[in-house]
PDB file of C-alpha atoms in Angstrom:
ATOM      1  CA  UNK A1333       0.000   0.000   0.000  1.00 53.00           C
ATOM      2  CA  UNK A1334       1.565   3.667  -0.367  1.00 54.00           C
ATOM      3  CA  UNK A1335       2.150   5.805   1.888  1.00 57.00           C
ATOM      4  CA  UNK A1336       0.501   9.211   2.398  1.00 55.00           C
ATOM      5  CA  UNK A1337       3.479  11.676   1.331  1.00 56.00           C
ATOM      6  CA  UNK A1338       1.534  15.148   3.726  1.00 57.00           C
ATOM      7  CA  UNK A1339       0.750  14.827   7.685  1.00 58.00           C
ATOM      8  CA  UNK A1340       0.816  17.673  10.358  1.00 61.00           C
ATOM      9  CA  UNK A1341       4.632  16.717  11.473  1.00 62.00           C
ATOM     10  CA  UNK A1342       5.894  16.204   7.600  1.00 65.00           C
ATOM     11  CA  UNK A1343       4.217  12.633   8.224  1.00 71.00           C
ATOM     12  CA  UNK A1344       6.166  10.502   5.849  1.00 72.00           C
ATOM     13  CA  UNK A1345       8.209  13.339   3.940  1.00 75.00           C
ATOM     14  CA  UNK A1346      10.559  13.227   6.466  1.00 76.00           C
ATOM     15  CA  UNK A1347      12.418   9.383   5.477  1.00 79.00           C
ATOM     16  CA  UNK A1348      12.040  10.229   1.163  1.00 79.00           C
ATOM     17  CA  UNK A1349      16.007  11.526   1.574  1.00 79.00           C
ATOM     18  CA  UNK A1350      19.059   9.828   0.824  1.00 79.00           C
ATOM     19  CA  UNK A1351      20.284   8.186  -2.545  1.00 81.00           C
ATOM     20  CA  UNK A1352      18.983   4.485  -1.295  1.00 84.00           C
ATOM     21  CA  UNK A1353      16.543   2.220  -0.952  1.00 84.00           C
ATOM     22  CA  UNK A1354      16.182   1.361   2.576  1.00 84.00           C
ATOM     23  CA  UNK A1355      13.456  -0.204   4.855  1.00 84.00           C
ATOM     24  CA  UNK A1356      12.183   0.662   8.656  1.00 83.00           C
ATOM     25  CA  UNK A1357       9.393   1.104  11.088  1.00 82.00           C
ATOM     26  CA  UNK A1358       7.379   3.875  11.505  1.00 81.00           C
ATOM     27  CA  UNK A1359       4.495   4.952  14.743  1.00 80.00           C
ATOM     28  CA  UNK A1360       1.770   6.775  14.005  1.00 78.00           C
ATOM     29  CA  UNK A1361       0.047   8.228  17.714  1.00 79.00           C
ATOM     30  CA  UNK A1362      -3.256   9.494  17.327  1.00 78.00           C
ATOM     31  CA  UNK A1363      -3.296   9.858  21.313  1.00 80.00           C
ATOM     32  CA  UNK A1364      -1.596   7.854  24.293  1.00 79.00           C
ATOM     33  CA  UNK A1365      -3.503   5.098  24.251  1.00 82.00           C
ATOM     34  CA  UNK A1366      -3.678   4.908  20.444  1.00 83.00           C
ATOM     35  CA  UNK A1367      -0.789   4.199  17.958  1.00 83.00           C
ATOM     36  CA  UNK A1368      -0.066   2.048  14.689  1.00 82.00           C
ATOM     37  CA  UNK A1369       3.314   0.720  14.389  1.00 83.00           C
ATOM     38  CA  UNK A1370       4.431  -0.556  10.676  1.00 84.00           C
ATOM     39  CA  UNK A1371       7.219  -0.916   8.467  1.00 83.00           C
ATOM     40  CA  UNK A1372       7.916   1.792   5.758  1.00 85.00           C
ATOM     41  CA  UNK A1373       9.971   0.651   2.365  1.00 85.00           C
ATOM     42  CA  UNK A1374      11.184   3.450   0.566  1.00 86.00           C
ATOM     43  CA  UNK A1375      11.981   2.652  -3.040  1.00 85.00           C
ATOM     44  CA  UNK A1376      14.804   5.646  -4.945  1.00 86.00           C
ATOM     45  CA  UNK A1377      15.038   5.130  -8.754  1.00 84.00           C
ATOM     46  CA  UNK A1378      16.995   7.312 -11.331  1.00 83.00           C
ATOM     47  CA  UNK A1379      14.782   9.229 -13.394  1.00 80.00           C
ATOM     48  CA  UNK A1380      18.050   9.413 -16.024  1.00 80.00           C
ATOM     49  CA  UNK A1381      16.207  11.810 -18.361  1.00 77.00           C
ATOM     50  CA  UNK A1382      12.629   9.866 -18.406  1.00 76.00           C
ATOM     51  CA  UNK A1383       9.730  12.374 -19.336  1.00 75.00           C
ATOM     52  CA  UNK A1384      12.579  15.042 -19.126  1.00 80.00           C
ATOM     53  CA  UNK A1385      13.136  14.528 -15.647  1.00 81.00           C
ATOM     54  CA  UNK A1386      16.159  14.007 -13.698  1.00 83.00           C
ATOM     55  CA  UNK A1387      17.433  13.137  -9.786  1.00 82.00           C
ATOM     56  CA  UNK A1388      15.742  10.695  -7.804  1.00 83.00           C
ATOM     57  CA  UNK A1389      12.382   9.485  -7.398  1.00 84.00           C
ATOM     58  CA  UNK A1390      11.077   7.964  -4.245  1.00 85.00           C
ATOM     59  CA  UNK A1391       8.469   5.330  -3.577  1.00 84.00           C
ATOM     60  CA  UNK A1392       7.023   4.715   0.242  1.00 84.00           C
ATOM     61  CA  UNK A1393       5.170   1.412   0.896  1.00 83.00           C
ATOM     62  CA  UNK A1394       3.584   0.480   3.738  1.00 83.00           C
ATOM     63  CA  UNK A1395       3.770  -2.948   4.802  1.00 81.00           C
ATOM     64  CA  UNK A1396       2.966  -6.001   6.766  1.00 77.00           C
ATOM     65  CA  UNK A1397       4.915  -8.854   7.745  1.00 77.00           C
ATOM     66  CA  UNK A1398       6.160  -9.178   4.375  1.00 77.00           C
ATOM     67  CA  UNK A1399       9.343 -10.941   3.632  1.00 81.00           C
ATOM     68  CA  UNK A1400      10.845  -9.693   0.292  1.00 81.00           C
ATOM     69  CA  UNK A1401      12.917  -7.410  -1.098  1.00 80.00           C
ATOM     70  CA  UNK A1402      12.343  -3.317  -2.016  1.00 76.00           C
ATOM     71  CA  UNK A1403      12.912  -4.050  -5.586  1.00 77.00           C
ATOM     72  CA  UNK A1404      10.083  -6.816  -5.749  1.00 81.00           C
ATOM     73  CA  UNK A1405       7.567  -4.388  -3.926  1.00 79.00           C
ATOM     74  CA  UNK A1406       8.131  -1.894  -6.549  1.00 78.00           C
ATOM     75  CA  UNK A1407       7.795  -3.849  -9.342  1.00 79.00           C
ATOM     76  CA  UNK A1408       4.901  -5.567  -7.939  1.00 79.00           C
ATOM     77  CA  UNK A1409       3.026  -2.109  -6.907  1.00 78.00           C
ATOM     78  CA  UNK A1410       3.373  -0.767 -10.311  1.00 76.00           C
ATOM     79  CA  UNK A1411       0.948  -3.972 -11.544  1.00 75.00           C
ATOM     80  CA  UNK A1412      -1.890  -2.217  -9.684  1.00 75.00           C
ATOM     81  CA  UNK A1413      -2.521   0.597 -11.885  1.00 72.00           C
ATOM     82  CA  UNK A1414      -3.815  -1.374 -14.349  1.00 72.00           C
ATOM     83  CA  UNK A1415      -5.809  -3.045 -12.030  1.00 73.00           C
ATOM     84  CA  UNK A1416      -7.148  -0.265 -10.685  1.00 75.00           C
ATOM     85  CA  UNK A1417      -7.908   1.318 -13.394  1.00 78.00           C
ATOM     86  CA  UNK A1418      -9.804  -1.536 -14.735  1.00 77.00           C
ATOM     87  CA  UNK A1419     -12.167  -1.254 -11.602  1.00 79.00           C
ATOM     88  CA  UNK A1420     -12.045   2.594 -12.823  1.00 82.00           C
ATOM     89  CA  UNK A1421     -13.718   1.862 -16.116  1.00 83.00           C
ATOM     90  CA  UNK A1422     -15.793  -0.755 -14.646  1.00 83.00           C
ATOM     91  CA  UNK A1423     -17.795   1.623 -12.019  1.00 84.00           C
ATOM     92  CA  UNK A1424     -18.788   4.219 -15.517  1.00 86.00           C
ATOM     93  CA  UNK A1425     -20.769   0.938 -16.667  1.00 86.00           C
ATOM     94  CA  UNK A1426     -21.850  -0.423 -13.422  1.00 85.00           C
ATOM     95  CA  UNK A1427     -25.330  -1.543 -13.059  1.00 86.00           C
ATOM     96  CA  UNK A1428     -27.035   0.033 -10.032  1.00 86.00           C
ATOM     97  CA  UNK A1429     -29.133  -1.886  -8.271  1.00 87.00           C
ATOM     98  CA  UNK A1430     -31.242  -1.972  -4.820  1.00 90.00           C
ATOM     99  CA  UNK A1431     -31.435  -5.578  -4.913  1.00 90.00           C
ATOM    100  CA  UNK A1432     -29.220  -7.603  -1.764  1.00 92.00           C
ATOM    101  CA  UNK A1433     -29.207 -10.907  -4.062  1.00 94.00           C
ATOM    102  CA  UNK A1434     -25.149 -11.333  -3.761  1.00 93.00           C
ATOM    103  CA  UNK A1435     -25.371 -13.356  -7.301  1.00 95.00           C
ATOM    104  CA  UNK A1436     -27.499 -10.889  -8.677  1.00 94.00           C
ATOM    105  CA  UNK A1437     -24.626  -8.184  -8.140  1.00 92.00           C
ATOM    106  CA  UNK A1438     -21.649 -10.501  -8.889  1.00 93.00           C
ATOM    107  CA  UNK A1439     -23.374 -10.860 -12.348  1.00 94.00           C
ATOM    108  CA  UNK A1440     -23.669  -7.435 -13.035  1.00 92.00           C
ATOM    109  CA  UNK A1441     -20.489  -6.746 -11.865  1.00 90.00           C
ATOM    110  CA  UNK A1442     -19.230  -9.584 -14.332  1.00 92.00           C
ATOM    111  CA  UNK A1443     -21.508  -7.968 -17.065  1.00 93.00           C
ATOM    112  CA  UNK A1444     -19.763  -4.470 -16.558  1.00 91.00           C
ATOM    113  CA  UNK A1445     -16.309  -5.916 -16.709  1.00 89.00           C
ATOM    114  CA  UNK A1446     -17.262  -7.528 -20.145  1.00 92.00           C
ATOM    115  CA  UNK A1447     -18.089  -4.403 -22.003  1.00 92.00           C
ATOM    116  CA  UNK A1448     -15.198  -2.647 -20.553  1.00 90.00           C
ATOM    117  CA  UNK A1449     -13.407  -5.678 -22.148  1.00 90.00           C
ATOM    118  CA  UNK A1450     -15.106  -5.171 -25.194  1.00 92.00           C
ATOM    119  CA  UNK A1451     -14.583  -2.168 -25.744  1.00 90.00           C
ATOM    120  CA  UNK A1452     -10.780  -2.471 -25.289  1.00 88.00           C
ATOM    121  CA  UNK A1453     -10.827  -5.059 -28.026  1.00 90.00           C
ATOM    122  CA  UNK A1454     -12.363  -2.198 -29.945  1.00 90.00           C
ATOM    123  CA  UNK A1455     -10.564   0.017 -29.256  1.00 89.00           C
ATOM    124  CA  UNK A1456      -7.485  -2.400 -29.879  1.00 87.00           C
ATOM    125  CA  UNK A1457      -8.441  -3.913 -33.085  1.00 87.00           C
ATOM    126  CA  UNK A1458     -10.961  -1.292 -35.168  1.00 87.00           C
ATOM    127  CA  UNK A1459      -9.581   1.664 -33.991  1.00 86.00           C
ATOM    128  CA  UNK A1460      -6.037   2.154 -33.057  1.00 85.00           C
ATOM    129  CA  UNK A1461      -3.182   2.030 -35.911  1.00 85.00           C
ATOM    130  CA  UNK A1462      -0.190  -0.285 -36.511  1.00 84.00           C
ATOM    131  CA  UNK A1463       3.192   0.951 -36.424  1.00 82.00           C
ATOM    132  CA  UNK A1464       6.017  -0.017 -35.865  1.00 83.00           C
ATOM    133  CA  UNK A1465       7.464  -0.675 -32.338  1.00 78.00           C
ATOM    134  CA  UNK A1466       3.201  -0.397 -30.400  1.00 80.00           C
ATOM    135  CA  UNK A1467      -0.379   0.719 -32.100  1.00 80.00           C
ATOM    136  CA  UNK A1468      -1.342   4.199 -31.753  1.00 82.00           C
ATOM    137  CA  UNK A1469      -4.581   4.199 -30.115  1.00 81.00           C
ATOM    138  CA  UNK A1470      -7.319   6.973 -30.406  1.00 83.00           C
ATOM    139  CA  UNK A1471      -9.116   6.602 -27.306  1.00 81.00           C
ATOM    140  CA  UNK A1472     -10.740   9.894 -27.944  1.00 85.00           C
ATOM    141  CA  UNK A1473     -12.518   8.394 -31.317  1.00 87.00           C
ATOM    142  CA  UNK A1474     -14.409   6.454 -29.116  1.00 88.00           C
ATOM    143  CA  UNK A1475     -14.567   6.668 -25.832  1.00 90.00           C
ATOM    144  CA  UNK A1476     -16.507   4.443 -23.191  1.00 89.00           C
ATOM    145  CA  UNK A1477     -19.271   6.915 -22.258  1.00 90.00           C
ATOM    146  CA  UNK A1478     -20.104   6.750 -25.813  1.00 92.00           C
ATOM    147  CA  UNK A1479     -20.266   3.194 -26.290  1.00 91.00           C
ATOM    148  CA  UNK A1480     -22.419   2.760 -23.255  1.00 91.00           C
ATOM    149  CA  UNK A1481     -24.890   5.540 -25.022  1.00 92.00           C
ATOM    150  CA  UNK A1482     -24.981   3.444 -28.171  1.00 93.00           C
ATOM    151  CA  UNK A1483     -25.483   0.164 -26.370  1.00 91.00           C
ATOM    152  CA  UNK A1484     -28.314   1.943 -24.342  1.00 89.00           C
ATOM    153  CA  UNK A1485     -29.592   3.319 -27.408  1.00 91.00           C
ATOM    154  CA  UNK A1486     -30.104   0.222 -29.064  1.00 92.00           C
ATOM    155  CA  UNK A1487     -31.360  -1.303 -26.313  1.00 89.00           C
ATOM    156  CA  UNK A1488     -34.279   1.173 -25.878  1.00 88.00           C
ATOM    157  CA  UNK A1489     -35.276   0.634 -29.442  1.00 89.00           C
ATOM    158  CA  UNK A1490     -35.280  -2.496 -29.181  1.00 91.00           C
ATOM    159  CA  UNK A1491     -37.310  -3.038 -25.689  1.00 89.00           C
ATOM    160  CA  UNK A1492     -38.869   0.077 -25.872  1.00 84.00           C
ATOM    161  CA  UNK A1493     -38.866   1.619 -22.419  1.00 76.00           C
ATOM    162  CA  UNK A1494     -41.539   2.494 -20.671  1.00 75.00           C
ATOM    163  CA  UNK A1495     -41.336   5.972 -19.094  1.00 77.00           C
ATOM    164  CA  UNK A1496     -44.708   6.017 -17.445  1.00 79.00           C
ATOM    165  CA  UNK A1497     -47.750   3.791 -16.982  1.00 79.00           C
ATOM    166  CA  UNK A1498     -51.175   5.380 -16.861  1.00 81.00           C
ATOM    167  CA  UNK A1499     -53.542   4.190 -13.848  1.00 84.00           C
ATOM    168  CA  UNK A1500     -57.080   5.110 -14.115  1.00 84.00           C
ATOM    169  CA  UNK A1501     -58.644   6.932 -11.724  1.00 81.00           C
ATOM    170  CA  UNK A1502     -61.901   5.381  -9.600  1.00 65.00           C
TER     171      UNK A1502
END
């Protein structure tokens, strides 16, 4: 998990120095009674010109009886954007429900994460370009709001929805 980089005291600001990677413990005291002790794992990598940026970088992880090494914790960290952004894309085409049914929700969550899916093979293979080296994709051609719309479209048409029922009176 990261660490928070801001806190009243410098909070975890204080340990990015240095040109190492290095691991410790840390105590956080909310009052006497009440503290958190943890280790830390700060990560330094070389920039060397990426982006146009120079000097050293530095990663904080917070951990938990964890045996491993810094480098491993890096490398496995930087997996989770993709996961996270797949949950990302996944809540703009969830289906909202009030219903508890646990199997109800796991299929729509299942339902969600196949169109985001689809839409990345879309994206992938009708949209983005060869070249040589990686594809150049235009995300902007077609983004996921819009697919959703067209989906919803069709869908309307072809269950016609009703947007109000009339209920005689007496």
């Amino acid at each position: 998990m990261p660490a928070i980089k801001t806190g009243k005291k410098g909070g975890i600001k204080q340990f990015l120095k240095g040109r190492k990677s290095y691991k410790t413990t840390h105590t956080i005291t909310r009052n006497k009674d009440d503290s958190v002790t943890f280790d830390l794992w700060i990560v330094c990598k070389y920039r060397k010109g990426k982006r146009k940026k120079y000097g050293v970088q530095y990663f904080a992880y917070v951990t938990y009886k964890i045996k491993t090494n810094l480098d491993y914790i890096y490398q496995d960290y930087r997996k989770r954007f993709g996961i996270e952004s797949s949950y990302r894309l996944k809540n703009l085409c969830r289906i909202r429900t009030n219903n508890k049914n646990p199997v109800l929700r796991l299929l729509f969550v299942g339902i969600s994460f196949l169109l985001v899916n689809i839409w990345v093979n879309l994206l992938w293979l009708r949209i983005s370009l060869k070249r040589k080296g990686s594809r150049l994709i235009y995300r902007t051609l077609f983004v996921l709001k819009q697919m959703l719309a067209f989906l919803s479209q069709a869908l309307q048409r072809k269950y016609q929805v009703v947007e109000s029922i009339y209920i005689p009176s007496g």
